[in-house]
PDB file of C-alpha atoms in Angstrom:
ATOM      1  CA  MET A1441     130.456 157.556 186.045  1.00  0.00           C
ATOM      2  CA  LYS A1442     127.353 159.554 186.815  1.00  0.00           C
ATOM      3  CA  LEU A1443     124.735 160.982 184.525  1.00  0.00           C
ATOM      4  CA  TRP A1444     122.335 163.319 186.310  1.00  0.00           C
ATOM      5  CA  ALA A1445     119.252 164.604 184.584  1.00  0.00           C
ATOM      6  CA  LEU A1446     115.910 166.162 185.309  1.00  0.00           C
ATOM      7  CA  LEU A1447     114.013 163.104 184.276  1.00  0.00           C
ATOM      8  CA  LEU A1448     110.826 162.624 186.211  1.00  0.00           C
ATOM      9  CA  ALA A1449     108.892 165.590 184.790  1.00  0.00           C
ATOM     10  CA  GLY A1450     109.751 164.721 181.200  1.00  0.00           C
ATOM     11  CA  PHE A1451     109.130 161.050 181.726  1.00  0.00           C
ATOM     12  CA  ALA A1452     105.563 161.526 182.914  1.00  0.00           C
ATOM     13  CA  PHE A1453     104.420 162.363 179.396  1.00  0.00           C
ATOM     14  CA  GLY A1454     106.871 160.077 177.537  1.00  0.00           C
ATOM     15  CA  THR A1455     105.835 156.673 178.783  1.00  0.00           C
ATOM     16  CA  ALA A1456     103.402 154.179 177.329  1.00  0.00           C
ATOM     17  CA  VAL A1457     102.593 152.693 180.723  1.00  0.00           C
ATOM     18  CA  VAL A1458      99.229 153.714 182.099  1.00  0.00           C
ATOM     19  CA  ALA A1459      97.969 152.837 185.535  1.00  0.00           C
ATOM     20  CA  GLU A1460      94.242 153.016 186.061  1.00  0.00           C
ATOM     21  CA  GLU A1461      92.902 155.274 188.832  1.00  0.00           C
ATOM     22  CA  PHE A1462      96.181 156.214 190.567  1.00  0.00           C
ATOM     23  CA  ASP A1463      99.438 158.058 190.023  1.00  0.00           C
ATOM     24  CA  ILE A1464     102.224 155.495 189.538  1.00  0.00           C
ATOM     25  CA  TRP A1465     104.832 158.210 190.179  1.00  0.00           C
ATOM     26  CA  THR A1466     103.986 158.069 193.891  1.00  0.00           C
ATOM     27  CA  LYS A1467     105.421 154.531 193.853  1.00  0.00           C
ATOM     28  CA  THR A1468     108.935 155.257 192.517  1.00  0.00           C
ATOM     29  CA  ILE A1469     111.749 154.205 194.831  1.00  0.00           C
ATOM     30  CA  ASN A1470     114.751 155.595 192.945  1.00  0.00           C
ATOM     31  CA  ASN A1471     113.844 159.271 192.457  1.00  0.00           C
ATOM     32  CA  ASP A1472     117.313 160.524 193.418  1.00  0.00           C
ATOM     33  CA  THR A1473     119.174 158.117 191.143  1.00  0.00           C
ATOM     34  CA  ASN A1474     117.015 157.440 188.073  1.00  0.00           C
ATOM     35  CA  GLY A1475     119.571 159.052 185.755  1.00  0.00           C
ATOM     36  CA  VAL A1476     122.690 157.699 187.452  1.00  0.00           C
ATOM     37  CA  TRP A1477     124.688 154.760 186.091  1.00  0.00           C
ATOM     38  CA  PHE A1478     127.989 153.392 187.384  1.00  0.00           C
ATOM     39  CA  VAL A1479     129.993 151.244 184.962  1.00  0.00           C
ATOM     40  CA  GLN A1480     132.526 148.644 186.084  1.00  0.00           C
ATOM     41  CA  PRO A1481     135.180 148.403 184.879  1.00  0.00           C
ATOM     42  CA  ASP A1482     135.118 151.919 183.485  1.00  0.00           C
ATOM     43  CA  LYS A1483     137.718 151.363 180.768  1.00  0.00           C
ATOM     44  CA  PRO A1484     137.145 152.467 178.139  1.00  0.00           C
ATOM     45  CA  LYS A1485     135.546 155.390 179.934  1.00  0.00           C
ATOM     46  CA  PRO A1486     131.767 155.701 179.357  1.00  0.00           C
ATOM     47  CA  LYS A1487     130.671 158.905 177.640  1.00  0.00           C
ATOM     48  CA  ASN A1488     127.768 161.225 178.346  1.00  0.00           C
ATOM     49  CA  VAL A1489     125.738 161.646 175.149  1.00  0.00           C
ATOM     50  CA  LYS A1490     122.709 163.678 174.072  1.00  0.00           C
ATOM     51  CA  ALA A1491     119.611 161.552 173.682  1.00  0.00           C
ATOM     52  CA  GLU A1492     116.839 163.572 172.103  1.00  0.00           C
ATOM     53  CA  GLY A1493     113.351 162.262 172.633  1.00  0.00           C
ATOM     54  CA  ILE A1494     113.889 160.538 175.969  1.00  0.00           C
ATOM     55  CA  PRO A1495     113.292 162.052 179.420  1.00  0.00           C
ATOM     56  CA  GLY A1496     116.193 164.268 180.427  1.00  0.00           C
ATOM     57  CA  GLU A1497     117.628 164.001 176.898  1.00  0.00           C
ATOM     58  CA  GLY A1498     120.856 162.499 178.206  1.00  0.00           C
ATOM     59  CA  ALA A1499     122.376 159.031 178.370  1.00  0.00           C
ATOM     60  CA  ILE A1500     125.627 157.248 179.003  1.00  0.00           C
ATOM     61  CA  ARG A1501     127.372 155.348 176.174  1.00  0.00           C
ATOM     62  CA  VAL A1502     129.272 152.184 177.062  1.00  0.00           C
ATOM     63  CA  LYS A1503     131.525 150.130 174.818  1.00  0.00           C
ATOM     64  CA  ALA A1504     131.511 146.466 175.800  1.00  0.00           C
ATOM     65  CA  SER A1505     133.309 143.321 174.669  1.00  0.00           C
ATOM     66  CA  LYS A1506     132.373 139.697 175.175  1.00  0.00           C
ATOM     67  CA  GLY A1507     133.701 138.666 178.558  1.00  0.00           C
ATOM     68  CA  ALA A1508     134.274 135.408 180.386  1.00  0.00           C
ATOM     69  CA  ASN A1509     130.987 136.149 182.175  1.00  0.00           C
ATOM     70  CA  PRO A1510     128.128 138.508 181.206  1.00  0.00           C
ATOM     71  CA  TRP A1511     128.866 140.598 184.325  1.00  0.00           C
ATOM     72  CA  THR A1512     132.545 141.094 183.413  1.00  0.00           C
ATOM     73  CA  LYS A1513     131.377 144.555 182.310  1.00  0.00           C
ATOM     74  CA  GLN A1514     128.224 145.861 183.950  1.00  0.00           C
ATOM     75  CA  ALA A1515     126.286 149.008 184.688  1.00  0.00           C
ATOM     76  CA  THR A1516     124.402 149.631 187.928  1.00  0.00           C
ATOM     77  CA  SER A1517     121.905 152.277 188.980  1.00  0.00           C
ATOM     78  CA  PRO A1518     121.339 152.533 192.757  1.00  0.00           C
ATOM     79  CA  ILE A1519     117.891 152.179 194.302  1.00  0.00           C
ATOM     80  CA  ASN A1520     118.003 154.585 197.228  1.00  0.00           C
ATOM     81  CA  GLY A1521     114.346 154.310 198.223  1.00  0.00           C
ATOM     82  CA  GLY A1522     112.550 151.919 200.531  1.00  0.00           C
ATOM     83  CA  THR A1523     112.778 148.205 201.083  1.00  0.00           C
ATOM     84  CA  ILE A1524     111.496 145.763 198.474  1.00  0.00           C
ATOM     85  CA  ASN A1525     109.916 142.811 200.270  1.00  0.00           C
ATOM     86  CA  GLU A1526     109.508 139.352 198.824  1.00  0.00           C
ATOM     87  CA  GLY A1527     105.992 139.308 197.346  1.00  0.00           C
ATOM     88  CA  ASP A1528     105.898 143.035 196.462  1.00  0.00           C
ATOM     89  CA  VAL A1529     104.929 143.925 192.890  1.00  0.00           C
ATOM     90  CA  VAL A1530     107.938 145.714 191.395  1.00  0.00           C
ATOM     91  CA  MET A1531     108.149 147.406 188.001  1.00  0.00           C
ATOM     92  CA  VAL A1532     111.277 148.546 186.175  1.00  0.00           C
ATOM     93  CA  MET A1533     111.177 150.890 183.190  1.00  0.00           C
ATOM     94  CA  ALA A1534     114.424 151.721 181.392  1.00  0.00           C
ATOM     95  CA  TYR A1535     115.334 153.660 178.254  1.00  0.00           C
ATOM     96  CA  LEU A1536     117.921 151.713 176.258  1.00  0.00           C
ATOM     97  CA  ARG A1537     119.325 151.399 172.761  1.00  0.00           C
ATOM     98  CA  ALA A1538     122.268 149.855 170.931  1.00  0.00           C
ATOM     99  CA  GLU A1539     124.396 152.544 169.270  1.00  0.00           C
ATOM    100  CA  GLN A1540     126.345 149.682 167.649  1.00  0.00           C
ATOM    101  CA  PRO A1541     124.439 146.403 168.101  1.00  0.00           C
ATOM    102  CA  ALA A1542     126.188 143.096 168.495  1.00  0.00           C
ATOM    103  CA  GLU A1543     126.365 140.851 165.469  1.00  0.00           C
ATOM    104  CA  GLY A1544     122.930 139.241 165.347  1.00  0.00           C
ATOM    105  CA  GLY A1545     121.475 141.868 167.706  1.00  0.00           C
ATOM    106  CA  SER A1546     121.930 143.004 171.281  1.00  0.00           C
ATOM    107  CA  THR A1547     119.825 141.581 174.102  1.00  0.00           C
ATOM    108  CA  LEU A1548     120.509 142.639 177.677  1.00  0.00           C
ATOM    109  CA  ALA A1549     119.325 141.259 180.998  1.00  0.00           C
ATOM    110  CA  LEU A1550     118.157 143.788 183.587  1.00  0.00           C
ATOM    111  CA  ARG A1551     117.987 142.758 187.242  1.00  0.00           C
ATOM    112  CA  VAL A1552     116.895 144.312 190.507  1.00  0.00           C
ATOM    113  CA  GLN A1553     119.481 142.841 192.848  1.00  0.00           C
ATOM    114  CA  LEU A1554     121.413 143.274 196.054  1.00  0.00           C
ATOM    115  CA  ALA A1555     124.257 145.744 195.557  1.00  0.00           C
ATOM    116  CA  GLY A1556     126.734 143.343 197.210  1.00  0.00           C
ATOM    117  CA  ALA A1557     127.375 139.637 197.597  1.00  0.00           C
ATOM    118  CA  PRO A1558     125.522 137.343 197.156  1.00  0.00           C
ATOM    119  CA  TYR A1559     123.879 139.642 194.509  1.00  0.00           C
ATOM    120  CA  THR A1560     120.480 138.004 194.992  1.00  0.00           C
ATOM    121  CA  SER A1561     117.930 139.070 192.379  1.00  0.00           C
ATOM    122  CA  ALA A1562     114.363 140.107 193.224  1.00  0.00           C
ATOM    123  CA  MET A1563     113.319 140.317 189.562  1.00  0.00           C
ATOM    124  CA  GLU A1564     114.791 140.279 186.080  1.00  0.00           C
ATOM    125  CA  PHE A1565     113.855 140.568 182.434  1.00  0.00           C
ATOM    126  CA  THR A1566     115.519 140.813 179.030  1.00  0.00           C
ATOM    127  CA  ALA A1567     115.468 143.705 176.584  1.00  0.00           C
ATOM    128  CA  PRO A1568     116.105 143.135 172.851  1.00  0.00           C
ATOM    129  CA  LEU A1569     117.738 146.397 171.742  1.00  0.00           C
ATOM    130  CA  THR A1570     117.712 148.137 168.377  1.00  0.00           C
ATOM    131  CA  THR A1571     119.388 151.360 167.282  1.00  0.00           C
ATOM    132  CA  GLU A1572     116.207 153.265 168.217  1.00  0.00           C
ATOM    133  CA  TRP A1573     115.469 154.442 171.745  1.00  0.00           C
ATOM    134  CA  LYS A1574     112.825 152.347 173.440  1.00  0.00           C
ATOM    135  CA  SER A1575     111.345 152.236 176.913  1.00  0.00           C
ATOM    136  CA  PHE A1576     111.618 148.659 178.176  1.00  0.00           C
ATOM    137  CA  CYS A1577     109.256 147.842 180.993  1.00  0.00           C
ATOM    138  CA  ALA A1578     108.474 144.771 183.076  1.00  0.00           C
ATOM    139  CA  HIS A1579     106.671 144.081 186.318  1.00  0.00           C
ATOM    140  CA  ARG A1580     107.187 141.034 188.486  1.00  0.00           C
ATOM    141  CA  VAL A1581     106.422 139.770 191.962  1.00  0.00           C
ATOM    142  CA  ALA A1582     109.676 140.154 193.916  1.00  0.00           C
ATOM    143  CA  THR A1583     111.259 136.795 194.672  1.00  0.00           C
ATOM    144  CA  ALA A1584     113.541 138.134 197.416  1.00  0.00           C
ATOM    145  CA  THR A1585     113.751 140.986 199.920  1.00  0.00           C
ATOM    146  CA  MET A1586     116.039 143.931 199.119  1.00  0.00           C
ATOM    147  CA  PRO A1587     116.817 146.093 202.186  1.00  0.00           C
ATOM    148  CA  ALA A1588     116.517 149.863 201.742  1.00  0.00           C
ATOM    149  CA  ARG A1589     119.560 151.486 200.089  1.00  0.00           C
ATOM    150  CA  GLN A1590     121.206 148.111 199.441  1.00  0.00           C
ATOM    151  CA  SER A1591     119.947 147.271 195.955  1.00  0.00           C
ATOM    152  CA  ASN A1592     120.361 148.418 192.378  1.00  0.00           C
ATOM    153  CA  VAL A1593     119.277 147.877 188.801  1.00  0.00           C
ATOM    154  CA  ASN A1594     122.040 145.899 187.130  1.00  0.00           C
ATOM    155  CA  VAL A1595     122.701 145.417 183.409  1.00  0.00           C
ATOM    156  CA  HIS A1596     125.237 142.816 182.271  1.00  0.00           C
ATOM    157  CA  LEU A1597     127.028 144.245 179.238  1.00  0.00           C
ATOM    158  CA  ALA A1598     129.793 141.716 178.457  1.00  0.00           C
ATOM    159  CA  THR A1599     127.542 139.539 176.308  1.00  0.00           C
ATOM    160  CA  ALA A1600     129.065 140.641 172.970  1.00  0.00           C
ATOM    161  CA  GLU A1601     131.053 143.312 171.138  1.00  0.00           C
ATOM    162  CA  GLN A1602     128.575 146.208 171.270  1.00  0.00           C
ATOM    163  CA  VAL A1603     128.078 149.862 172.133  1.00  0.00           C
ATOM    164  CA  ILE A1604     125.080 150.457 174.412  1.00  0.00           C
ATOM    165  CA  ASP A1605     123.348 153.705 175.399  1.00  0.00           C
ATOM    166  CA  LEU A1606     121.757 153.692 178.869  1.00  0.00           C
ATOM    167  CA  GLY A1607     119.112 156.320 179.548  1.00  0.00           C
ATOM    168  CA  PRO A1608     117.010 156.844 182.668  1.00  0.00           C
ATOM    169  CA  VAL A1609     115.692 153.915 184.671  1.00  0.00           C
ATOM    170  CA  PHE A1610     112.685 154.032 186.990  1.00  0.00           C
ATOM    171  CA  VAL A1611     111.864 151.514 189.725  1.00  0.00           C
ATOM    172  CA  PHE A1612     108.375 151.293 191.221  1.00  0.00           C
ATOM    173  CA  ASN A1613     107.222 149.297 194.254  1.00  0.00           C
ATOM    174  CA  PHE A1614     103.470 148.740 194.406  1.00  0.00           C
ATOM    175  CA  GLY A1615     103.586 146.504 197.491  1.00  0.00           C
ATOM    176  CA  PRO A1616     102.068 143.041 197.945  1.00  0.00           C
ATOM    177  CA  GLY A1617      98.821 141.979 196.296  1.00  0.00           C
ATOM    178  CA  PHE A1618      98.775 144.818 193.754  1.00  0.00           C
ATOM    179  CA  ASP A1619      96.585 144.066 190.714  1.00  0.00           C
ATOM    180  CA  ARG A1620      99.163 143.960 187.914  1.00  0.00           C
ATOM    181  CA  ALA A1621      96.364 144.204 185.323  1.00  0.00           C
ATOM    182  CA  GLN A1622      96.287 147.926 186.179  1.00  0.00           C
ATOM    183  CA  LEU A1623      99.677 148.365 184.508  1.00  0.00           C
ATOM    184  CA  LYS A1624      98.863 148.852 180.836  1.00  0.00           C
ATOM    185  CA  GLY A1625     101.559 148.962 178.170  1.00  0.00           C
ATOM    186  CA  CYS A1626     104.138 147.078 180.216  1.00  0.00           C
ATOM    187  CA  ASP A1627     104.941 143.389 179.819  1.00  0.00           C
ATOM    188  CA  GLY A1628     104.107 141.154 182.749  1.00  0.00           C
TER     189      GLY A1628
END
C-alpha cells in the first residue's frame, strides 16, 4: 500500500536535526519515496490515517501480531536514489508512533537493507515507540554496499500484538569520511 505526501517542505522545519554549515536536504537519496510504505503481508489491510503535526500530515496504520519471526509482517520504503557504499555515513530519520503499543511497550528495528535476498543490512537501529509521534533518527557508517535502486528501509513489525503508525522516512548519504559530529540532535 502506498502513502504519498508532500513531505520534504514540511519536514525542513519540523526536524530537530541540525547540520552545521550545509544543507542536509541535498544529501537525501529517497526523495521520490519518503512517504511510501509497502506492507507484507497486507492482511489486515493497512489504513491511511491523518497525522497532524508531522510532515505531510499523513501516515499508514498497520496492525501486527507476534509472528514466528520479526519479519513475518514488515513494512518497506524503497530507496530510489544513488548507491550506498560501504564506509559511507548514512542517516535515517523516520516518524513513528504506536497507536496501540504492545504490552510492555513497542520497540521496532529499522534497517537499511538490500531489497532482495540475502537482505544484507548496511545499518540498523531500534526505536522505542510511544503513543506520541516522534522523529527517530540515527546515523551510522554503512557496513555494506547497497546498489542504486536495490535497497529499502525495512521495519520488522511481527514482534508483538500492536498497532503501528508509519509516517515519512528520510534517508541521507553523506559519503565516506563525513564528520558525524556535524549532525546535531540525532543519535550516533
